[in-house]
Coordinates of C-alpha atoms in Angstrom, one line a residue:
M23 CA 99.3 127.6 145.5
E24 CA 97.7 124.6 145.7
P25 CA 98.8 121.5 146.2
D26 CA 97.3 120.3 143.0
D27 CA 99.8 123.5 141.1
Q28 CA 102.5 122.1 142.3
I29 CA 102.5 119.8 141.2
M30 CA 101.6 120.6 138.2
R31 CA 104.4 122.9 138.0
G32 CA 107.1 120.7 138.6
P33 CA 110.0 119.9 136.6
G34 CA 108.3 116.4 135.4
E35 CA 105.0 118.0 134.5
R36 CA 106.5 121.7 132.7
R37 CA 108.7 118.2 130.6
V38 CA 105.5 116.6 129.2
A39 CA 104.2 120.2 128.8
E40 CA 107.8 121.4 126.7
A41 CA 106.7 117.8 124.9
A42 CA 103.2 118.6 123.0
E43 CA 104.1 122.0 122.6
R44 CA 106.8 120.8 120.2
I45 CA 104.7 118.1 118.7
V46 CA 102.1 120.6 118.0
V47 CA 104.4 122.7 116.7
E48 CA 106.3 119.7 114.7
G49 CA 102.8 118.4 113.7
R50 CA 101.0 121.6 111.7
P51 CA 103.3 122.0 108.3
R52 CA 103.0 118.2 108.8
L53 CA 99.3 117.9 107.6
H54 CA 99.6 121.3 105.5
R55 CA 102.1 119.9 103.5
T56 CA 101.1 120.3 99.4
W57 CA 101.1 117.6 97.4
A58 CA 104.0 117.1 96.1
S59 CA 106.2 117.6 99.5
L60 CA 103.5 115.3 100.6
V61 CA 104.1 112.2 98.2
A62 CA 108.6 113.0 97.9
T63 CA 108.5 113.0 101.9
A64 CA 106.7 109.7 101.9
L65 CA 108.5 108.0 99.5
L66 CA 112.2 108.7 100.8
G67 CA 111.0 107.3 103.8
G68 CA 110.2 104.2 102.4
I69 CA 113.4 104.9 100.4
D70 CA 115.1 105.0 104.1
V71 CA 113.4 101.8 105.6
S72 CA 114.3 100.2 102.9
V73 CA 117.1 100.8 103.3
G74 CA 118.2 98.7 106.9
V75 CA 115.7 96.5 105.3
M76 CA 118.9 96.0 102.9
T77 CA 121.2 95.4 105.8
L78 CA 118.8 93.6 108.3
L79 CA 118.7 90.9 104.9
F80 CA 122.1 91.4 104.8
V81 CA 123.1 90.5 108.0
K82 CA 120.6 87.7 108.5
H83 CA 121.6 85.9 105.9
E84 CA 125.0 86.4 107.6
T85 CA 124.6 85.2 111.0
G86 CA 121.0 84.0 110.6
S87 CA 120.4 86.3 113.8
D88 CA 116.8 87.3 113.7
L89 CA 118.4 90.2 117.2
L90 CA 121.5 91.1 115.0
A91 CA 119.4 91.6 112.6
G92 CA 116.7 93.8 114.3
V93 CA 120.1 96.0 115.0
A94 CA 120.9 96.5 111.8
F95 CA 118.2 97.5 110.9
S96 CA 118.5 100.7 112.9
V97 CA 120.3 102.2 110.5
G98 CA 116.6 102.3 108.6
L99 CA 115.1 103.9 111.2
I100 CA 118.2 106.7 112.0
A101 CA 118.0 107.9 108.4
L102 CA 114.6 108.7 108.5
L103 CA 115.1 110.3 111.5
L104 CA 118.3 112.2 110.4
G105 CA 116.5 112.4 107.0
H106 CA 113.4 114.1 107.9
S107 CA 111.0 111.7 105.7
E108 CA 107.7 109.9 106.9
L109 CA 106.8 106.1 107.6
F110 CA 103.3 105.5 107.9
T111 CA 103.3 104.8 111.5
E112 CA 104.9 107.5 113.1
G113 CA 101.9 109.5 112.2
F114 CA 100.0 108.5 114.9
L115 CA 100.9 110.5 117.7
V116 CA 102.3 113.9 116.1
P117 CA 99.5 114.1 114.0
V118 CA 96.5 113.0 116.2
S119 CA 97.9 115.6 118.9
T120 CA 97.8 118.3 116.1
V121 CA 94.4 117.6 115.1
I122 CA 93.3 117.8 118.8
A123 CA 95.1 121.0 120.0
G124 CA 92.7 122.2 116.3
A125 CA 95.7 123.4 114.7
A126 CA 94.9 121.3 111.1
T127 CA 91.5 119.0 110.6
W128 CA 90.7 114.4 110.5
L129 CA 90.0 115.1 106.8
D130 CA 93.7 116.6 107.0
L131 CA 95.0 113.8 108.4
L132 CA 93.6 111.4 106.8
R133 CA 95.3 112.6 103.7
L134 CA 98.1 112.2 105.0
W135 CA 97.8 108.8 106.1
V136 CA 96.9 107.3 103.5
T137 CA 99.4 109.3 100.9
V138 CA 102.7 107.9 103.8
L139 CA 101.3 104.6 103.6
V140 CA 100.6 104.5 99.9
M141 CA 104.3 106.7 98.5
N142 CA 106.0 104.3 100.9
L143 CA 105.0 101.4 99.1
V144 CA 106.2 102.5 96.3
G145 CA 109.3 103.8 97.5
G146 CA 109.9 100.7 99.0
W147 CA 109.1 98.4 96.2
V148 CA 111.6 100.4 93.5
F149 CA 114.7 100.7 96.3
M150 CA 114.3 96.7 96.8
W151 CA 113.6 96.1 93.5
I152 CA 117.4 97.3 93.2
V153 CA 118.8 95.7 96.1
M154 CA 117.5 92.2 95.1
R155 CA 119.4 92.7 91.4
A156 CA 122.6 94.2 92.6
F157 CA 122.6 90.5 95.5
P158 CA 120.7 88.3 94.1
E159 CA 122.6 85.9 97.2
L160 CA 119.8 87.3 98.9
H161 CA 116.9 85.4 97.8
S162 CA 116.5 82.7 99.8
T163 CA 116.9 84.9 103.1
A164 CA 114.1 87.5 101.5
A165 CA 111.9 84.4 100.5
E166 CA 112.1 83.2 103.5
A167 CA 111.7 86.3 105.8
G168 CA 108.7 87.3 103.6
A169 CA 107.2 84.1 104.2
R170 CA 107.6 84.4 107.7
F171 CA 105.3 87.4 107.9
V172 CA 102.5 86.9 104.7
D173 CA 102.3 82.9 105.6
G174 CA 101.7 84.1 109.4
G175 CA 98.5 83.3 110.0
Y176 CA 95.0 85.5 110.7
T177 CA 94.7 84.8 114.3
L178 CA 95.2 86.7 118.0
G179 CA 98.5 85.8 118.2
T180 CA 99.5 87.8 114.6
F181 CA 97.4 89.8 115.6
C182 CA 99.0 91.0 118.7
L183 CA 102.1 91.1 117.0
T184 CA 100.9 93.8 115.0
V185 CA 99.3 95.6 117.9
L186 CA 102.5 95.7 119.9
G187 CA 104.3 96.8 116.4
G188 CA 102.0 99.3 116.5
G189 CA 102.4 100.0 120.2
V190 CA 106.9 100.3 119.9
I191 CA 106.9 102.5 116.7
T192 CA 104.5 105.3 117.9
L193 CA 107.0 105.0 121.3
M194 CA 110.1 106.1 119.2
T195 CA 108.0 109.6 118.3
R196 CA 107.0 109.8 122.0
M197 CA 110.8 109.2 123.0
H198 CA 112.2 111.2 120.2
H199 CA 110.0 114.3 121.5
G200 CA 110.4 113.9 125.3
T201 CA 114.2 114.7 124.7
E202 CA 116.1 117.6 122.2
S203 CA 119.1 114.9 122.7
M204 CA 120.1 114.1 118.9
T205 CA 121.3 111.5 121.1
G206 CA 118.7 110.4 123.0
K207 CA 116.3 109.9 119.8
I208 CA 119.6 108.3 118.4
A209 CA 119.9 105.6 121.6
A210 CA 115.2 105.6 120.4
S211 CA 115.9 104.9 116.9
V212 CA 118.3 101.9 117.5
S213 CA 116.5 100.6 120.8
A214 CA 112.8 100.9 119.0
A215 CA 114.8 98.6 115.9
F216 CA 116.3 96.2 117.9
V217 CA 112.8 95.8 119.6
L218 CA 110.4 95.9 115.9
A219 CA 113.1 93.7 114.0
G220 CA 114.5 91.8 116.3
L221 CA 111.8 90.9 118.0
G222 CA 110.2 89.9 115.3
L223 CA 106.7 92.0 115.4
W224 CA 105.2 93.0 112.3
H225 CA 104.6 96.3 110.8
S226 CA 103.1 97.4 107.7
V227 CA 105.9 99.3 106.0
L228 CA 108.5 97.6 106.6
D229 CA 107.3 94.1 106.6
S230 CA 105.8 94.7 103.3
L231 CA 109.1 95.5 102.4
I232 CA 110.8 92.5 103.6
A233 CA 107.3 90.7 101.4
F234 CA 108.5 93.2 99.3
A235 CA 112.7 91.2 98.7
G236 CA 111.1 88.1 98.2
L237 CA 109.2 88.3 95.4
H238 CA 110.8 90.2 93.5
A239 CA 113.5 87.3 94.1
A240 CA 110.5 85.3 92.8
D241 CA 110.9 82.3 95.2
T242 CA 108.1 82.7 97.7
P243 CA 105.2 80.9 98.6
Y244 CA 102.7 83.6 98.3
G245 CA 102.0 86.5 95.7
Y246 CA 100.5 89.6 95.4
A247 CA 97.4 89.2 96.8
D248 CA 98.9 86.7 99.5
W249 CA 100.6 90.5 101.0
L250 CA 97.7 92.9 100.2
A251 CA 95.5 90.3 102.9
W252 CA 98.5 90.7 105.2
L253 CA 99.3 94.1 104.3
G254 CA 95.5 95.2 105.2
W255 CA 95.5 93.2 108.9
A256 CA 99.1 94.6 109.4
V257 CA 97.3 98.1 109.0
L258 CA 94.4 97.4 111.3
G259 CA 96.9 96.0 114.3
N260 CA 100.2 98.8 113.7
V261 CA 96.4 101.5 114.5
V262 CA 95.4 100.4 117.1
G263 CA 98.4 100.0 119.5
G264 CA 99.7 102.8 118.0
L265 CA 96.6 105.4 118.6
L266 CA 95.5 103.1 121.9
L267 CA 98.7 101.8 123.2
T268 CA 100.6 104.9 122.8
T269 CA 98.8 107.9 121.7
S270 CA 95.4 107.4 123.2
L271 CA 97.0 107.5 126.4
R272 CA 100.0 110.3 125.7
L273 CA 97.2 112.8 124.7
V274 CA 95.3 112.1 128.2
R275 CA 98.5 113.6 129.8
S276 CA 98.5 116.2 127.3
A277 CA 95.2 117.5 126.9
P278 CA 95.8 120.5 129.1
V279 CA 98.0 122.2 127.0
L280 CA 96.7 120.6 123.8
R281 CA 93.5 122.5 125.1
E282 CA 96.2 126.5 125.2
E283 CA 97.7 125.4 121.8
A284 CA 95.2 126.1 119.5
P285 CA 94.2 129.1 120.7
A286 CA 97.3 130.3 120.6
T287 CA 98.4 128.6 117.6
D288 CA 95.0 130.9 115.5
A289 CA 96.4 133.7 116.8
G290 CA 100.1 133.5 115.1
D291 CA 98.8 133.0 111.8
T292 CA 96.7 136.3 111.7

């Protein structure tokens, strides 16, 4: 056996190959869901994340600590993991790898991205309205937190925050598929929540839900038009971060496995 072959068949490379295979196995049904299933899964994703936002606002209100609030937000990412719902920025590594493997089309990917983003926001908007009606003491905290993002400006610094936000959430997805241990997956979710929310990185869905909470409180310096402009900025940066910082490099490392997956998948359909 040649030295290069020995390296590629080592335990580390086998784990990479196994993770890539799990990604394609998961990604194929995600990209071929019926419309009803896709909409319902994405709505649930918005609601799951909203539970995390609710806990984040409570902890922020009670302690004033962004770091503790970030840990509290992990409830939302754990709910996503265990509830098998769909978050927009989780749609980078797995679906793109599935398309590269030939198990779905780019049109399937576009359908997934647009539907999940819109339904995440719809589900989150409704849930945060309920939260603000149930807990009026959170109004000032929500308005202040929402303004921090929507009125943050469009600068190189804020764009880098959106890039980092997309990269971190995609890294979480990568860690989920790097292990079969549920304990390890939960640890990855908690870690990502701490970095994402605790450090104030910009995430299109998470921070939109915080902005919605402020808008429902009716005491904000921003309106829906301001939020919509901010959303475009955040989505752009999240996509750049998710695709360039994590997904593209993962694809380079997993390319041999993904190329092998296409004929195997086709054969399985006959």
